[in-house]
Amino acid sequence: MKLEHVCKQYGSVRALDDLTLEIGEGAITAVLGESGAGKTTLLNAIAGRISYEGEIGGVRGEKPRRRADCSYLFQTSMLLPHLTAEGNIKFVLPKSEWGKIGEMLARVGLAGREKARPAELSGGERRRVAIARAFLFPHRLLLMDEPFSSLDLSLKKSLAELVVSLWRERGDTVVFVTHDVHEAALLASRAVVLKAGKVAADLPVEGEYPRDFGKLSYTEELLVRALLA
Amino acid sequence: MKKNLLFSALFSALALVAVALAWIVAYFAAGNEYLVPSLWETLAETGRLFTEAAFWRAFGFTLLRTALAFLVSFALGTGLAALASLHPAARAFFAPVVSVLRTVPTMAVVLILVLWTDRTVAPALVALLVLFPAVYAAALAAIDEVNAAYGELPRAFGVKAGRRLFRMYLPLVAPALSAQAGAIFSMGLKITVSGEVLAQTFRSLGYLMQQSQMYLQIPRLFALTLLCVLLGFLLEGGCLLLNRYFARWRR
């Protein structure tokens, strides 16, 4: 997917400044940056949730138009409290896909927890339901907005491994925004660093999956340098 | 749980006993049956009211007016709140209308409505106009809360309107609304009876109250007031049961 000369202005702030970028098919692309760098604006523009100047995937963005082929993993689990784990997935899924829910819940380690409500699930289990929902929803592009930002390190690692294994099975195109270099190094095959709405660095992220924090010092160092430059 | 319920029931009963004691003290302190009638005489009058066909007719019509005002205000309030949550323009349009309805003096509205409409209709209309802003504000607050917490979810996944309404909005908004429905219904009863007194609506509790005051039947006036309070309790209890039903239904 190509992003060509994408601009977005909020008042006097230029959130995206003539941004041109190609997102590789079947890759996990991390978009890194500090607060206000334009990460979430970029994600919202790709999703068609905001208007923008320029073209994304051949679509001009004069008017916000939701991309039907996008799935999402939000910053929070965003599960409806009155629905079960299964019900929460059914809520967003077309009826034709309901038959796959049980298998996917088992795949993310929630076999037998289908009828549990969010309040009966741990924080990690709730994230797993959200991951199952994001991967089950029919899509070509999976967008993740700081998906593990509020989690502790061990949970972050296990959920990142789950996302990577599901991605490898399905070969989805994934774009995720984060301000966490470790998260990018753990998940991404490529990292784009944004600064003031522009691409400040575009780096491949080396390393075989599953990755570990300790083995990524070189990549992390490059990303930190790009962020601080 | 059972112990807690017993504890609450005991303290509620104690509160009722305290009110009864305060009444008895006020009766002896006033020493005038026309100012404060005795509790016993009032209770006896309450019993007598139950045997009068005129009372039941008045009771039925007052309840009907209150229920109609409540139902229409609920339908109108939630419907317009839903519209306001969808369109900022609608929200901006309704805001001053609701503010005016909230601040306009109830008695003035009754007097105007008596001129414009029928004495039997005016109290219900007044109750409707008073209840509507309360329902609208409660419904809009509940919808806004759901939107703030979960609004992004159906938008992002393109969930169809019917599923959004029945699987997300209704189950999340209904408990918040039904929790307030009891208080709103009782307020409706209070406004309806006030309207009936002022409009002198024939066949109404307000009319019976006004007649009792006019003919100095003070125990009867107190008995009618007591019955209105009891009716308010019953309405709030009914709404509490409805709330429990919603809690079960949304599962």
XYZ file of C-alpha atoms in Angstrom:
480
model
C 0.000 0.000 0.000
C 1.343 3.394 -0.997
C 0.909 6.617 0.934
C 1.607 9.529 -1.357
C 2.118 13.115 -0.217
C -0.232 12.709 2.711
C -0.848 15.879 4.710
C -3.076 16.541 7.684
C -3.411 19.870 9.435
C -5.050 20.428 12.842
C -5.337 24.213 13.192
C -1.788 25.494 13.052
C -0.284 22.049 13.726
C 0.831 19.975 10.734
C 0.299 16.435 12.036
C 1.325 14.781 8.744
C 3.636 16.754 6.492
C 3.833 15.555 2.881
C 4.373 11.999 4.038
C 5.226 9.427 1.381
C 5.637 5.830 2.418
C 5.170 2.310 1.099
C 3.787 -0.322 3.433
C 4.981 -3.791 2.525
C 2.384 -6.530 1.888
C 2.525 -9.235 4.536
C 4.938 -7.318 6.763
C 4.608 -5.929 10.266
C 5.443 -2.247 10.045
C 5.978 -0.346 13.267
C 5.404 3.385 13.248
C 7.434 4.900 16.044
C 7.512 8.394 17.385
C 7.107 10.567 20.407
C 3.774 12.062 21.440
C 2.551 14.451 18.766
C 4.773 12.975 16.048
C 1.715 12.059 13.967
C 1.538 8.291 14.640
C -2.126 8.035 15.532
C -3.067 10.559 12.836
C -1.313 8.334 10.308
C -3.200 5.269 11.584
C -6.518 7.148 11.448
C -5.775 8.358 7.911
C -4.959 4.804 6.755
C -8.202 3.585 8.374
C -10.168 6.322 6.601
C -11.403 7.726 9.902
C -10.197 11.256 9.153
C -9.938 13.370 6.032
C -6.483 14.114 4.630
C -4.756 15.543 1.600
C -2.951 13.161 -0.740
C -3.565 9.475 -1.518
C -3.477 6.314 0.546
C -3.720 3.040 -1.380
C -5.140 4.959 -4.332
C -7.867 6.554 -2.188
C -8.004 10.319 -1.954
C -9.026 11.479 1.501
C -11.153 14.573 1.049
C -13.867 12.908 3.112
C -13.420 10.330 5.892
C -14.444 6.923 4.508
C -13.996 3.821 6.650
C -11.864 1.134 5.008
C -13.915 -2.050 5.093
C -10.833 -4.269 4.809
C -9.241 -3.085 8.067
C -9.237 -4.822 11.407
C -8.154 -3.253 14.680
C -6.379 -3.922 17.907
C -6.995 -0.959 20.172
C -4.912 0.416 22.996
C -7.401 -1.054 25.478
C -9.169 -4.396 25.093
C -12.454 -2.588 24.445
C -14.720 -5.493 25.367
C -18.393 -4.858 26.089
C -18.880 -5.728 29.778
C -22.257 -7.481 29.385
C -21.142 -9.827 26.588
C -19.118 -13.009 26.929
C -15.720 -13.473 25.268
C -17.550 -15.204 22.410
C -20.298 -12.560 22.340
C -17.762 -9.771 22.077
C -16.269 -11.345 18.989
C -19.704 -12.068 17.508
C -20.590 -8.399 18.007
C -18.135 -7.259 15.316
C -18.037 -10.364 13.117
C -20.322 -11.125 10.151
C -22.581 -14.114 10.949
C -20.856 -16.189 8.288
C -17.640 -16.110 10.373
C -19.180 -17.097 13.741
C -18.268 -20.743 13.258
C -14.560 -19.920 13.558
C -14.771 -18.265 16.977
C -14.357 -21.384 19.135
C -11.278 -22.496 17.237
C -9.689 -19.045 17.399
C -10.369 -18.700 21.128
C -8.673 -22.065 21.644
C -5.794 -20.868 19.454
C -5.209 -17.819 21.681
C -5.318 -19.998 24.793
C -8.887 -19.376 25.898
C -10.445 -22.807 25.349
C -13.282 -23.239 27.850
C -13.420 -19.482 28.558
C -15.874 -18.684 25.731
C -18.736 -17.909 28.103
C -16.680 -15.790 30.517
C -17.478 -12.087 30.740
C -14.680 -9.484 30.719
C -14.966 -9.025 34.492
C -14.262 -12.749 34.926
C -11.148 -12.625 32.727
C -7.660 -11.474 33.689
C -6.059 -8.495 31.929
C -4.003 -10.831 29.743
C -7.073 -12.934 28.851
C -8.992 -9.821 27.867
C -6.147 -8.821 25.542
C -6.239 -12.332 24.053
C -9.963 -11.938 23.285
C -9.180 -8.600 21.606
C -6.381 -10.244 19.586
C -8.700 -13.102 18.554
C -11.326 -10.546 17.505
C -8.799 -8.514 15.501
C -7.464 -11.551 13.615
C -10.888 -13.143 13.020
C -12.483 -10.030 11.550
C -12.108 -10.389 7.750
C -9.355 -7.982 6.720
C -6.422 -7.263 4.454
C -4.844 -4.807 6.831
C -4.555 -5.036 10.602
C -4.071 -1.743 12.422
C -2.822 -1.764 15.989
C -2.741 1.376 18.148
C -0.153 0.991 20.919
C -1.478 -2.520 21.507
C 0.626 -3.444 24.535
C 1.428 -0.049 26.023
C -0.163 -0.581 29.424
C 1.058 -4.140 30.018
C 3.937 -5.477 32.081
C 7.018 -6.837 30.311
C 6.288 -10.568 30.576
C 2.690 -10.151 29.398
C 3.852 -7.840 26.619
C 6.304 -10.501 25.439
C 3.834 -13.389 25.520
C 1.133 -11.403 23.713
C 3.650 -10.138 21.139
C 4.609 -13.758 20.493
C 0.948 -14.640 20.054
C 0.442 -11.802 17.558
C 3.583 -12.818 15.645
C 2.542 -16.491 15.470
C -0.963 -15.557 14.234
C 0.568 -13.156 11.716
C 2.940 -15.855 10.438
C 0.051 -18.290 9.988
C -2.036 -15.789 8.057
C 0.525 -13.492 6.403
C -1.470 -10.336 7.187
C -0.254 -6.838 6.497
C 0.090 -5.217 9.907
C 0.719 -1.575 10.771
C 1.103 -0.637 14.390
C 1.966 2.557 16.158
C 3.975 2.668 19.325
C 6.296 4.919 21.268
C 8.058 1.872 22.725
C 11.282 0.847 20.949
C 11.231 -2.574 22.667
C 7.724 -3.259 21.378
C 8.785 -2.364 17.825
C 11.904 -4.506 18.074
C 9.906 -7.434 19.420
C 7.220 -7.410 16.730
C 8.128 -5.501 13.611
C 9.934 -6.480 10.449
C 10.335 -2.800 9.647
C 10.264 0.368 11.730
C 9.344 3.817 10.474
C 10.233 6.678 12.781
C 8.015 9.765 12.525
C 9.103 13.241 13.596
C 6.796 16.254 13.243
C 4.683 14.402 10.684
C 7.610 13.364 8.507
C 9.542 10.120 8.102
C 12.771 10.605 10.063
C 14.034 7.024 9.616
C 12.925 3.853 7.869
C 14.783 0.781 9.125
C 14.477 -2.946 8.666
C 14.254 -4.756 11.990
C 16.539 -7.756 11.992
C 16.140 -10.930 14.019
C 14.345 -14.243 13.878
C 11.027 -14.662 15.634
C 10.364 -15.253 18.471
C 12.609 -12.463 19.596
C 13.878 -11.563 22.987
C 14.566 -8.165 24.469
C 18.220 -8.929 25.259
C 19.206 -9.901 21.686
C 18.029 -6.719 20.031
C 20.389 -4.118 21.355
C 21.709 -3.136 17.925
C 18.269 -2.603 16.345
C 17.020 -0.884 19.439
C 20.053 1.364 19.427
C 19.398 2.380 15.815
C 15.765 3.144 16.575
C 16.624 5.128 19.690
C 19.191 7.103 17.690
C 16.608 7.859 15.012
C 14.117 8.939 17.673
C 16.617 11.215 19.374
C 18.169 12.650 16.217
C -26.173 -10.826 51.574
C -29.293 -11.917 53.467
C -27.884 -10.348 56.635
C -27.285 -7.069 54.782
C -30.847 -7.052 53.452
C -32.211 -7.685 56.953
C -30.011 -4.873 58.278
C -31.275 -2.409 55.631
C -34.911 -3.460 56.222
C -34.476 -2.928 59.969
C -33.113 0.603 59.485
C -35.823 1.470 56.945
C -38.447 0.312 59.465
C -36.741 2.409 62.147
C -36.955 5.480 59.869
C -40.704 4.915 59.440
C -41.141 4.578 63.204
C -39.172 7.848 63.645
C -41.497 9.638 61.194
C -44.558 8.259 63.019
C -43.113 9.409 66.372
C -42.370 12.869 64.956
C -45.985 13.036 63.729
C -47.316 12.099 67.191
C -45.040 14.693 68.862
C -46.161 17.359 66.321
C -49.828 16.431 66.984
C -49.488 16.925 70.730
C -47.333 20.040 70.301
C -49.822 21.687 67.912
C -52.837 20.611 69.977
C -55.078 21.507 67.043
C -56.765 18.863 64.841
C -57.053 21.396 62.011
C -53.301 21.913 61.865
C -51.990 18.405 62.549
C -54.523 15.568 62.708
C -53.801 12.492 64.813
C -51.962 9.605 63.190
C -54.765 7.209 64.139
C -57.486 9.386 62.640
C -55.416 9.740 59.449
C -54.893 5.985 59.217
C -58.629 5.401 59.795
C -59.407 7.949 57.052
C -56.976 6.111 54.745
C -58.943 2.919 55.360
C -62.207 4.734 54.607
C -60.799 6.103 51.344
C -60.206 2.545 50.131
C -63.942 1.883 50.342
C -64.920 4.949 48.253
C -65.513 4.509 44.532
C -64.734 8.228 43.989
C -61.280 7.727 45.450
C -60.492 4.769 43.163
C -61.689 6.694 40.127
C -59.512 9.673 41.092
C -56.596 7.367 41.861
C -56.938 5.612 38.488
C -57.086 8.828 36.482
C -54.136 10.393 38.328
C -52.100 7.232 37.816
C -53.098 7.167 34.147
C -52.033 10.808 33.646
C -48.720 10.159 35.432
C -48.048 6.965 33.478
C -48.852 8.657 30.160
C -46.608 11.624 30.970
C -43.855 9.245 32.067
C -44.074 7.021 28.990
C -44.278 9.861 26.483
C -41.438 11.760 28.185
C -39.340 8.581 28.163
C -39.987 7.913 24.496
C -39.422 11.556 23.556
C -36.438 12.068 25.877
C -34.549 8.946 24.816
C -35.414 9.376 21.138
C -34.245 12.988 21.029
C -31.170 12.158 23.140
C -30.272 9.462 20.598
C -30.674 12.019 17.817
C -28.567 14.560 19.744
C -25.827 11.975 20.234
C -25.751 11.348 16.481
C -25.731 14.959 15.270
C -23.972 17.894 16.953
C -26.478 20.186 15.251
C -29.390 18.365 16.909
C -27.596 18.554 20.271
C -27.107 22.307 19.846
C -30.746 22.718 18.755
C -32.195 20.833 21.750
C -29.898 22.397 24.378
C -31.740 25.747 24.761
C -35.163 24.057 24.433
C -34.310 21.712 27.307
C -32.882 24.594 29.374
C -36.071 26.620 28.922
C -38.264 23.647 29.864
C -36.106 22.996 32.920
C -36.304 26.559 34.226
C -39.844 27.631 33.336
C -42.029 27.790 36.518
C -44.308 24.748 36.704
C -47.247 26.687 38.091
C -47.085 29.225 35.252
C -47.153 26.383 32.728
C -50.221 24.860 34.436
C -52.045 28.185 34.327
C -51.231 28.684 30.654
C -52.101 25.096 29.740
C -55.449 25.344 31.529
C -56.232 28.237 29.203
C -55.016 26.437 26.124
C -56.193 22.892 26.793
C -58.575 20.878 28.913
C -58.358 20.692 32.725
C -58.009 16.913 32.492
C -55.121 17.102 30.020
C -53.160 20.044 31.484
C -51.668 18.174 34.516
C -50.360 15.351 32.297
C -48.888 17.853 29.850
C -47.189 19.739 32.667
C -45.742 16.500 34.038
C -44.549 15.625 30.537
C -42.858 19.013 30.121
C -41.158 18.703 33.516
C -40.096 15.063 33.076
C -38.841 15.388 29.519
C -35.693 17.441 30.332
C -34.821 15.031 33.157
C -35.189 11.988 30.882
C -33.362 13.710 28.015
C -30.418 14.690 30.238
C -30.197 11.203 31.796
C -30.404 9.451 28.418
C -27.886 11.764 26.749
C -25.433 11.347 29.638
C -25.796 7.548 29.449
C -25.334 7.484 25.648
C -22.334 9.842 25.880
C -20.771 7.562 28.473
C -21.215 4.515 26.220
C -19.826 6.443 23.241
C -16.779 7.613 25.193
C -15.987 4.095 26.377
C -16.961 1.956 23.375
C -18.033 4.224 20.500
C -14.844 3.553 18.556
C -15.471 -0.209 18.490
C -18.576 -0.415 16.225
C -17.299 2.480 14.105
C -13.959 0.786 13.456
C -15.489 -2.593 12.632
C -18.458 -1.177 10.738
C -21.030 -2.909 12.978
C -24.551 -2.578 11.552
C -26.998 -0.151 13.187
C -29.395 -2.847 14.446
C -26.648 -4.811 16.150
C -25.178 -1.610 17.624
C -28.563 -0.674 19.033
C -29.624 -4.044 20.450
C -26.256 -5.493 21.497
C -24.456 -2.353 22.667
C -26.530 0.765 23.271
C -29.712 -0.734 24.755
C -27.981 -3.121 27.180
C -25.584 -0.403 28.351
C -27.984 2.543 28.447
C -31.130 0.790 29.747
C -29.770 -0.015 33.254
C -28.586 3.585 33.722
C -32.004 4.865 32.649
C -34.106 2.340 34.531
C -32.083 3.124 37.673
C -33.396 6.692 37.431
C -36.850 5.772 36.132
C -38.264 5.269 39.644
C -37.233 8.733 40.814
C -38.514 10.278 37.559
C -41.866 8.423 37.824
C -42.374 9.622 41.432
C -41.487 13.154 40.394
C -44.089 12.794 37.626
C -46.723 11.834 40.219
C -45.830 14.864 42.334
C -46.085 17.210 39.350
C -49.335 15.635 38.113
C -51.004 16.009 41.516
C -49.762 19.635 41.798
C -51.142 20.301 38.322
C -54.473 18.714 39.248
C -54.766 20.910 42.350
C -54.070 24.065 40.376
C -56.184 23.105 37.361
C -58.967 21.711 39.621
C -59.102 18.603 37.505
C -62.289 16.652 38.177
C -61.752 12.975 39.128
C -58.192 13.340 40.352
C -56.261 12.960 43.596
C -55.327 16.652 43.382
C -58.998 17.610 43.201
C -59.842 15.397 46.202
C -56.990 17.058 48.116
C -58.214 20.514 47.240
C -61.780 19.619 48.284
C -60.519 18.226 51.595
C -58.577 21.429 52.288
C -61.549 23.599 51.313
C -63.925 21.729 53.670
C -61.296 21.454 56.423
C -61.254 17.637 56.226
C -57.643 17.659 57.391
C -57.291 13.918 58.229
C -58.575 13.190 54.710
C -56.019 15.611 53.223
C -53.231 13.924 55.178
C -54.554 10.474 54.230
C -54.516 11.403 50.520
C -50.963 12.746 50.906
C -49.929 9.544 52.646
C -51.418 7.496 49.796
C -49.523 9.595 47.233
C -46.298 8.887 49.111
C -47.141 5.165 49.191
C -47.908 5.225 45.476
C -44.548 6.907 44.869
C -42.846 4.109 46.840
C -44.707 1.492 44.776
C -43.702 3.148 41.503
C -40.055 3.326 42.576
C -40.226 -0.332 43.670
C -41.688 -1.301 40.296
C -38.884 0.495 38.490
C -36.329 -1.226 40.730
C -37.767 -4.600 39.650
C -37.580 -3.430 36.028
C -33.938 -2.532 36.589
C -33.221 -6.057 37.863
C -35.000 -7.462 34.829
C -32.754 -5.359 32.554
C -29.664 -6.568 34.391
C -30.735 -10.176 33.657
C -31.909 -9.461 30.100
C -28.658 -7.861 28.921
C -26.803 -11.071 29.713
